[in-house]
Amino acid sequence: MHNRAQRARMPSSSGYILAAGATAAVLFFLLWWMLRSGGDEAPWVPAGLAASVVMLVAIAAREVVMRRAWTRYILEQRRREQIKAETSQRISSSGSSQSDRRSRTLDSYSAALRSVQKRCAEADAPGALPEAHLEAYLACQEYLEGADDALRSSSISSEMRIQLRAGQGRVRVLAKHHMLGWARTSSRALTHEAQQRFRMSDKIETARRALNVIDSALKLYPEESELKESETAIHEFVASVKVSHWVELAERASFKGNYSRAIDRYRDALFYLSREAIREETRVEMAERIGREIEMLRARLKMSKIAATPTVQD
């Protein structure tokens, strides 16, 4: 039955010619009937011409059509034979193939782990840029995601699960180390750059970039004390920049003898000091210093008003 089914699917040249002849005959009689019904005196002439054209086209295209049919047939046969061979091979060597796949999978993850460790070592090398820590962290995350996908599979062995979990533990430690390293080195570099800026807006903008770096790391490790201390230090730097700006304006006004304007500028400094997220002891210390300056200016303003008041003579 199987061989007969295969022979029935083989391309047949004679079958192709018979099909073309039948099509031409149907077309001939259909046109002949239509033309005769329309009153044509010689309906067989155009009907015969149309049928002849169909046969000529079919014969001319026979070689191309049959070649394509045989090509499809041969490819289909080869595909079936290949599937049968692969199936029998899997059945005969299922045990050994599964062990080989497990071995290859373990080797691939071991190689990936070594690659991650190498990149982490390069990031810790002297003179490495802060971005190297970030790249090492991303490599760790890629390994962890791949290991998670593998652990979700039900086809891996218990031995492989143990090795993957052990590798994940080591890589998680490396990931945290390099994320903190990137946050530390990048925030320090940006803070140093902010200190070198001249305009207040440039200082604050650069410091904000350092805060964004710290915030990115805090989202991953919110309980890390080093990150919290760095965040507080940068906030204090931003506060000092804003307060120093208004203090400088107050000192200029005081130098020019405009004590009322100087007092207003010191009050602006107190306003920004109260809004910034800094340590309370730092806030109190700066507020007390500004308060003393305001009291001194008030005393000077009072003395200047007294000096400007004309005395009444008896």
mmCIF file of N, CA and C in Angstrom, residues 88-158:
data_model
loop_
_atom_site.group_PDB
_atom_site.id
_atom_site.type_symbol
_atom_site.label_atom_id
_atom_site.label_comp_id
_atom_site.label_asym_id
_atom_site.label_seq_id
_atom_site.Cartn_x
_atom_site.Cartn_y
_atom_site.Cartn_z
ATOM 1 N N SER A 88 15.001 7.248 13.438
ATOM 2 C CA SER A 88 15.595 5.975 13.847
ATOM 3 C C SER A 88 16.886 6.192 14.628
ATOM 4 N N GLN A 89 17.639 7.222 14.233
ATOM 5 C CA GLN A 89 18.882 7.498 14.952
ATOM 6 C C GLN A 89 18.600 7.978 16.369
ATOM 7 N N ARG A 90 17.552 8.822 16.525
ATOM 8 C CA ARG A 90 17.204 9.280 17.871
ATOM 9 C C ARG A 90 16.716 8.131 18.733
ATOM 10 N N ILE A 91 15.946 7.225 18.127
ATOM 11 C CA ILE A 91 15.438 6.092 18.902
ATOM 12 C C ILE A 91 16.569 5.180 19.336
ATOM 13 N N SER A 92 17.538 4.967 18.433
ATOM 14 C CA SER A 92 18.620 4.034 18.745
ATOM 15 C C SER A 92 19.637 4.615 19.715
ATOM 16 N N SER A 93 19.769 5.939 19.724
ATOM 17 C CA SER A 93 20.808 6.535 20.586
ATOM 18 C C SER A 93 20.248 7.649 21.448
ATOM 19 N N SER A 94 19.028 7.464 21.959
ATOM 20 C CA SER A 94 18.401 8.514 22.760
ATOM 21 C C SER A 94 19.160 8.755 24.050
ATOM 22 N N GLY A 95 19.615 7.693 24.701
ATOM 23 C CA GLY A 95 20.323 7.860 25.965
ATOM 24 C C GLY A 95 21.625 8.608 25.800
ATOM 25 N N SER A 96 22.422 8.208 24.804
ATOM 26 C CA SER A 96 23.707 8.871 24.607
ATOM 27 C C SER A 96 23.533 10.299 24.125
ATOM 28 N N SER A 97 22.510 10.555 23.271
ATOM 29 C CA SER A 97 22.321 11.918 22.767
ATOM 30 C C SER A 97 21.901 12.855 23.883
ATOM 31 N N GLN A 98 21.058 12.387 24.796
ATOM 32 C CA GLN A 98 20.654 13.236 25.911
ATOM 33 C C GLN A 98 21.844 13.588 26.787
ATOM 34 N N SER A 99 22.710 12.614 27.039
ATOM 35 C CA SER A 99 23.891 12.916 27.844
ATOM 36 C C SER A 99 24.820 13.873 27.120
ATOM 37 N N ASP A 100 24.917 13.729 25.774
ATOM 38 C CA ASP A 100 25.752 14.654 25.010
ATOM 39 C C ASP A 100 25.197 16.066 25.075
ATOM 40 N N ARG A 101 23.858 16.196 24.963
ATOM 41 C CA ARG A 101 23.263 17.527 25.032
ATOM 42 C C ARG A 101 23.495 18.155 26.398
ATOM 43 N N ARG A 102 23.349 17.361 27.442
ATOM 44 C CA ARG A 102 23.596 17.896 28.779
ATOM 45 C C ARG A 102 25.040 18.352 28.918
ATOM 46 N N SER A 103 25.954 17.551 28.348
ATOM 47 C CA SER A 103 27.369 17.919 28.431
ATOM 48 C C SER A 103 27.642 19.211 27.682
ATOM 49 N N ARG A 104 27.046 19.329 26.466
ATOM 50 C CA ARG A 104 27.257 20.553 25.696
ATOM 51 C C ARG A 104 26.656 21.757 26.398
ATOM 52 N N THR A 105 25.476 21.577 27.026
ATOM 53 C CA THR A 105 24.842 22.693 27.723
ATOM 54 C C THR A 105 25.682 23.135 28.913
ATOM 55 N N LEU A 106 26.179 22.176 29.674
ATOM 56 C CA LEU A 106 27.030 22.516 30.811
ATOM 57 C C LEU A 106 28.300 23.221 30.343
ATOM 58 N N ASP A 107 28.873 22.740 29.258
ATOM 59 C CA ASP A 107 30.084 23.377 28.736
ATOM 60 C C ASP A 107 29.804 24.809 28.293
ATOM 61 N N SER A 108 28.644 25.034 27.661
ATOM 62 C CA SER A 108 28.331 26.384 27.187
ATOM 63 C C SER A 108 28.148 27.347 28.349
ATOM 64 N N TYR A 109 27.471 26.919 29.414
ATOM 65 C CA TYR A 109 27.282 27.807 30.559
ATOM 66 C C TYR A 109 28.583 28.001 31.334
ATOM 67 N N SER A 110 29.422 26.992 31.362
ATOM 68 C CA SER A 110 30.730 27.159 32.000
ATOM 69 C C SER A 110 31.570 28.168 31.230
ATOM 70 N N ALA A 111 31.514 28.091 29.897
ATOM 71 C CA ALA A 111 32.248 29.061 29.082
ATOM 72 C C ALA A 111 31.688 30.467 29.271
ATOM 73 N N ALA A 112 30.357 30.583 29.363
ATOM 74 C CA ALA A 112 29.746 31.895 29.590
ATOM 75 C C ALA A 112 30.162 32.463 30.942
ATOM 76 N N LEU A 113 30.235 31.601 31.956
ATOM 77 C CA LEU A 113 30.652 32.057 33.283
ATOM 78 C C LEU A 113 32.098 32.539 33.259
ATOM 79 N N ARG A 114 32.962 31.817 32.564
ATOM 80 C CA ARG A 114 34.363 32.253 32.466
ATOM 81 C C ARG A 114 34.471 33.580 31.727
ATOM 82 N N SER A 115 33.647 33.767 30.705
ATOM 83 C CA SER A 115 33.662 35.032 29.970
ATOM 84 C C SER A 115 33.230 36.194 30.858
ATOM 85 N N VAL A 116 32.209 35.971 31.680
ATOM 86 C CA VAL A 116 31.746 37.019 32.598
ATOM 87 C C VAL A 116 32.830 37.351 33.615
ATOM 88 N N GLN A 117 33.464 36.330 34.166
ATOM 89 C CA GLN A 117 34.519 36.562 35.150
ATOM 90 C C GLN A 117 35.697 37.313 34.541
ATOM 91 N N LYS A 118 36.011 37.021 33.290
ATOM 92 C CA LYS A 118 37.103 37.728 32.618
ATOM 93 C C LYS A 118 36.762 39.200 32.434
ATOM 94 N N ARG A 119 35.529 39.479 32.016
ATOM 95 C CA ARG A 119 35.130 40.875 31.833
ATOM 96 C C ARG A 119 35.118 41.622 33.164
ATOM 97 N N CYS A 120 34.709 40.955 34.215
ATOM 98 C CA CYS A 120 34.709 41.592 35.537
ATOM 99 C C CYS A 120 36.133 41.905 35.992
ATOM 100 N N ALA A 121 37.057 40.996 35.716
ATOM 101 C CA ALA A 121 38.454 41.245 36.084
ATOM 102 C C ALA A 121 39.013 42.433 35.312
ATOM 103 N N GLU A 122 38.645 42.570 34.051
ATOM 104 C CA GLU A 122 39.101 43.715 33.261
ATOM 105 C C GLU A 122 38.532 45.023 33.801
ATOM 106 N N ALA A 123 37.296 44.989 34.289
ATOM 107 C CA ALA A 123 36.699 46.210 34.845
ATOM 108 C C ALA A 123 37.381 46.629 36.139
ATOM 109 N N ASP A 124 37.920 45.667 36.894
ATOM 110 C CA ASP A 124 38.606 45.975 38.150
ATOM 111 C C ASP A 124 40.068 46.357 37.949
ATOM 112 N N ALA A 125 40.552 46.278 36.724
ATOM 113 C CA ALA A 125 41.955 46.589 36.466
ATOM 114 C C ALA A 125 42.222 48.073 36.693
ATOM 115 N N PRO A 126 43.433 48.435 37.129
ATOM 116 C CA PRO A 126 43.761 49.857 37.334
ATOM 117 C C PRO A 126 43.633 50.641 36.032
ATOM 118 N N GLY A 127 43.053 51.816 36.139
ATOM 119 C CA GLY A 127 42.891 52.668 34.974
ATOM 120 C C GLY A 127 41.651 52.401 34.150
ATOM 121 N N ALA A 128 40.839 51.425 34.554
ATOM 122 C CA ALA A 128 39.615 51.129 33.802
ATOM 123 C C ALA A 128 38.605 52.260 33.982
ATOM 124 N N LEU A 129 37.845 52.534 32.943
ATOM 125 C CA LEU A 129 36.843 53.593 32.985
ATOM 126 C C LEU A 129 35.613 53.138 33.773
ATOM 127 N N PRO A 130 34.821 54.081 34.287
ATOM 128 C CA PRO A 130 33.594 53.689 35.002
ATOM 129 C C PRO A 130 32.646 52.861 34.143
ATOM 130 N N GLU A 131 32.635 53.124 32.830
ATOM 131 C CA GLU A 131 31.736 52.375 31.949
ATOM 132 C C GLU A 131 32.080 50.891 31.913
ATOM 133 N N ALA A 132 33.332 50.542 32.215
ATOM 134 C CA ALA A 132 33.711 49.128 32.233
ATOM 135 C C ALA A 132 32.956 48.381 33.322
ATOM 136 N N HIS A 133 32.730 49.038 34.461
ATOM 137 C CA HIS A 133 31.934 48.412 35.528
ATOM 138 C C HIS A 133 30.492 48.190 35.066
ATOM 139 N N LEU A 134 29.947 49.164 34.351
ATOM 140 C CA LEU A 134 28.575 49.021 33.871
ATOM 141 C C LEU A 134 28.468 47.891 32.852
ATOM 142 N N GLU A 135 29.439 47.785 31.955
ATOM 143 C CA GLU A 135 29.426 46.701 30.978
ATOM 144 C C GLU A 135 29.561 45.342 31.664
ATOM 145 N N ALA A 136 30.386 45.283 32.705
ATOM 146 C CA ALA A 136 30.519 44.029 33.449
ATOM 147 C C ALA A 136 29.208 43.668 34.135
ATOM 148 N N TYR A 137 28.528 44.667 34.691
ATOM 149 C CA TYR A 137 27.231 44.406 35.322
ATOM 150 C C TYR A 137 26.222 43.889 34.304
ATOM 151 N N LEU A 138 26.177 44.493 33.127
ATOM 152 C CA LEU A 138 25.238 44.046 32.095
ATOM 153 C C LEU A 138 25.560 42.625 31.637
ATOM 154 N N ALA A 139 26.840 42.284 31.563
ATOM 155 C CA ALA A 139 27.219 40.913 31.214
ATOM 156 C C ALA A 139 26.740 39.935 32.285
ATOM 157 N N CYS A 140 26.836 40.331 33.537
ATOM 158 C CA CYS A 140 26.334 39.485 34.628
ATOM 159 C C CYS A 140 24.825 39.290 34.511
ATOM 160 N N GLN A 141 24.108 40.360 34.209
ATOM 161 C CA GLN A 141 22.660 40.252 34.077
ATOM 162 C C GLN A 141 22.270 39.343 32.920
ATOM 163 N N GLU A 142 23.015 39.423 31.835
ATOM 164 C CA GLU A 142 22.728 38.553 30.692
ATOM 165 C C GLU A 142 22.922 37.088 31.059
ATOM 166 N N TYR A 143 23.975 36.801 31.808
ATOM 167 C CA TYR A 143 24.207 35.421 32.247
ATOM 168 C C TYR A 143 23.083 34.964 33.177
ATOM 169 N N LEU A 144 22.684 35.815 34.116
ATOM 170 C CA LEU A 144 21.642 35.438 35.072
ATOM 171 C C LEU A 144 20.313 35.178 34.370
ATOM 172 N N GLU A 145 19.986 35.990 33.374
ATOM 173 C CA GLU A 145 18.737 35.779 32.644
ATOM 174 C C GLU A 145 18.768 34.465 31.868
ATOM 175 N N GLY A 146 19.907 34.170 31.236
ATOM 176 C CA GLY A 146 20.022 32.906 30.520
ATOM 177 C C GLY A 146 19.927 31.711 31.449
ATOM 178 N N ALA A 147 20.543 31.820 32.620
ATOM 179 C CA ALA A 147 20.465 30.727 33.589
ATOM 180 C C ALA A 147 19.041 30.557 34.113
ATOM 181 N N ASP A 148 18.331 31.661 34.319
ATOM 182 C CA ASP A 148 16.932 31.567 34.762
ATOM 183 C C ASP A 148 16.074 30.853 33.727
ATOM 184 N N ASP A 149 16.282 31.176 32.458
ATOM 185 C CA ASP A 149 15.526 30.495 31.398
ATOM 186 C C ASP A 149 15.818 28.999 31.394
ATOM 187 N N ALA A 150 17.079 28.646 31.597
ATOM 188 C CA ALA A 150 17.436 27.229 31.608
ATOM 189 C C ALA A 150 16.830 26.517 32.814
ATOM 190 N N LEU A 151 16.807 27.179 33.961
ATOM 191 C CA LEU A 151 16.259 26.552 35.164
ATOM 192 C C LEU A 151 14.750 26.363 35.077
ATOM 193 N N ARG A 152 14.078 27.182 34.278
ATOM 194 C CA ARG A 152 12.631 27.004 34.117
ATOM 195 C C ARG A 152 12.286 25.799 33.254
ATOM 196 N N SER A 153 13.268 25.279 32.538
ATOM 197 C CA SER A 153 13.024 24.110 31.698
ATOM 198 C C SER A 153 12.948 22.851 32.554
ATOM 199 N N SER A 154 12.050 21.966 32.208
ATOM 200 C CA SER A 154 11.878 20.720 32.967
ATOM 201 C C SER A 154 12.765 19.595 32.457
ATOM 202 N N SER A 155 13.539 19.861 31.405
ATOM 203 C CA SER A 155 14.335 18.794 30.801
ATOM 204 C C SER A 155 15.769 18.741 31.310
ATOM 205 N N ILE A 156 16.189 19.697 32.142
ATOM 206 C CA ILE A 156 17.575 19.687 32.600
ATOM 207 C C ILE A 156 17.697 18.794 33.826
ATOM 208 N N SER A 157 18.877 18.264 34.009
ATOM 209 C CA SER A 157 19.119 17.325 35.103
ATOM 210 C C SER A 157 19.344 18.073 36.413
ATOM 211 N N SER A 158 19.281 17.328 37.507
ATOM 212 C CA SER A 158 19.514 17.925 38.829
ATOM 213 C C SER A 158 20.956 18.391 38.968
#
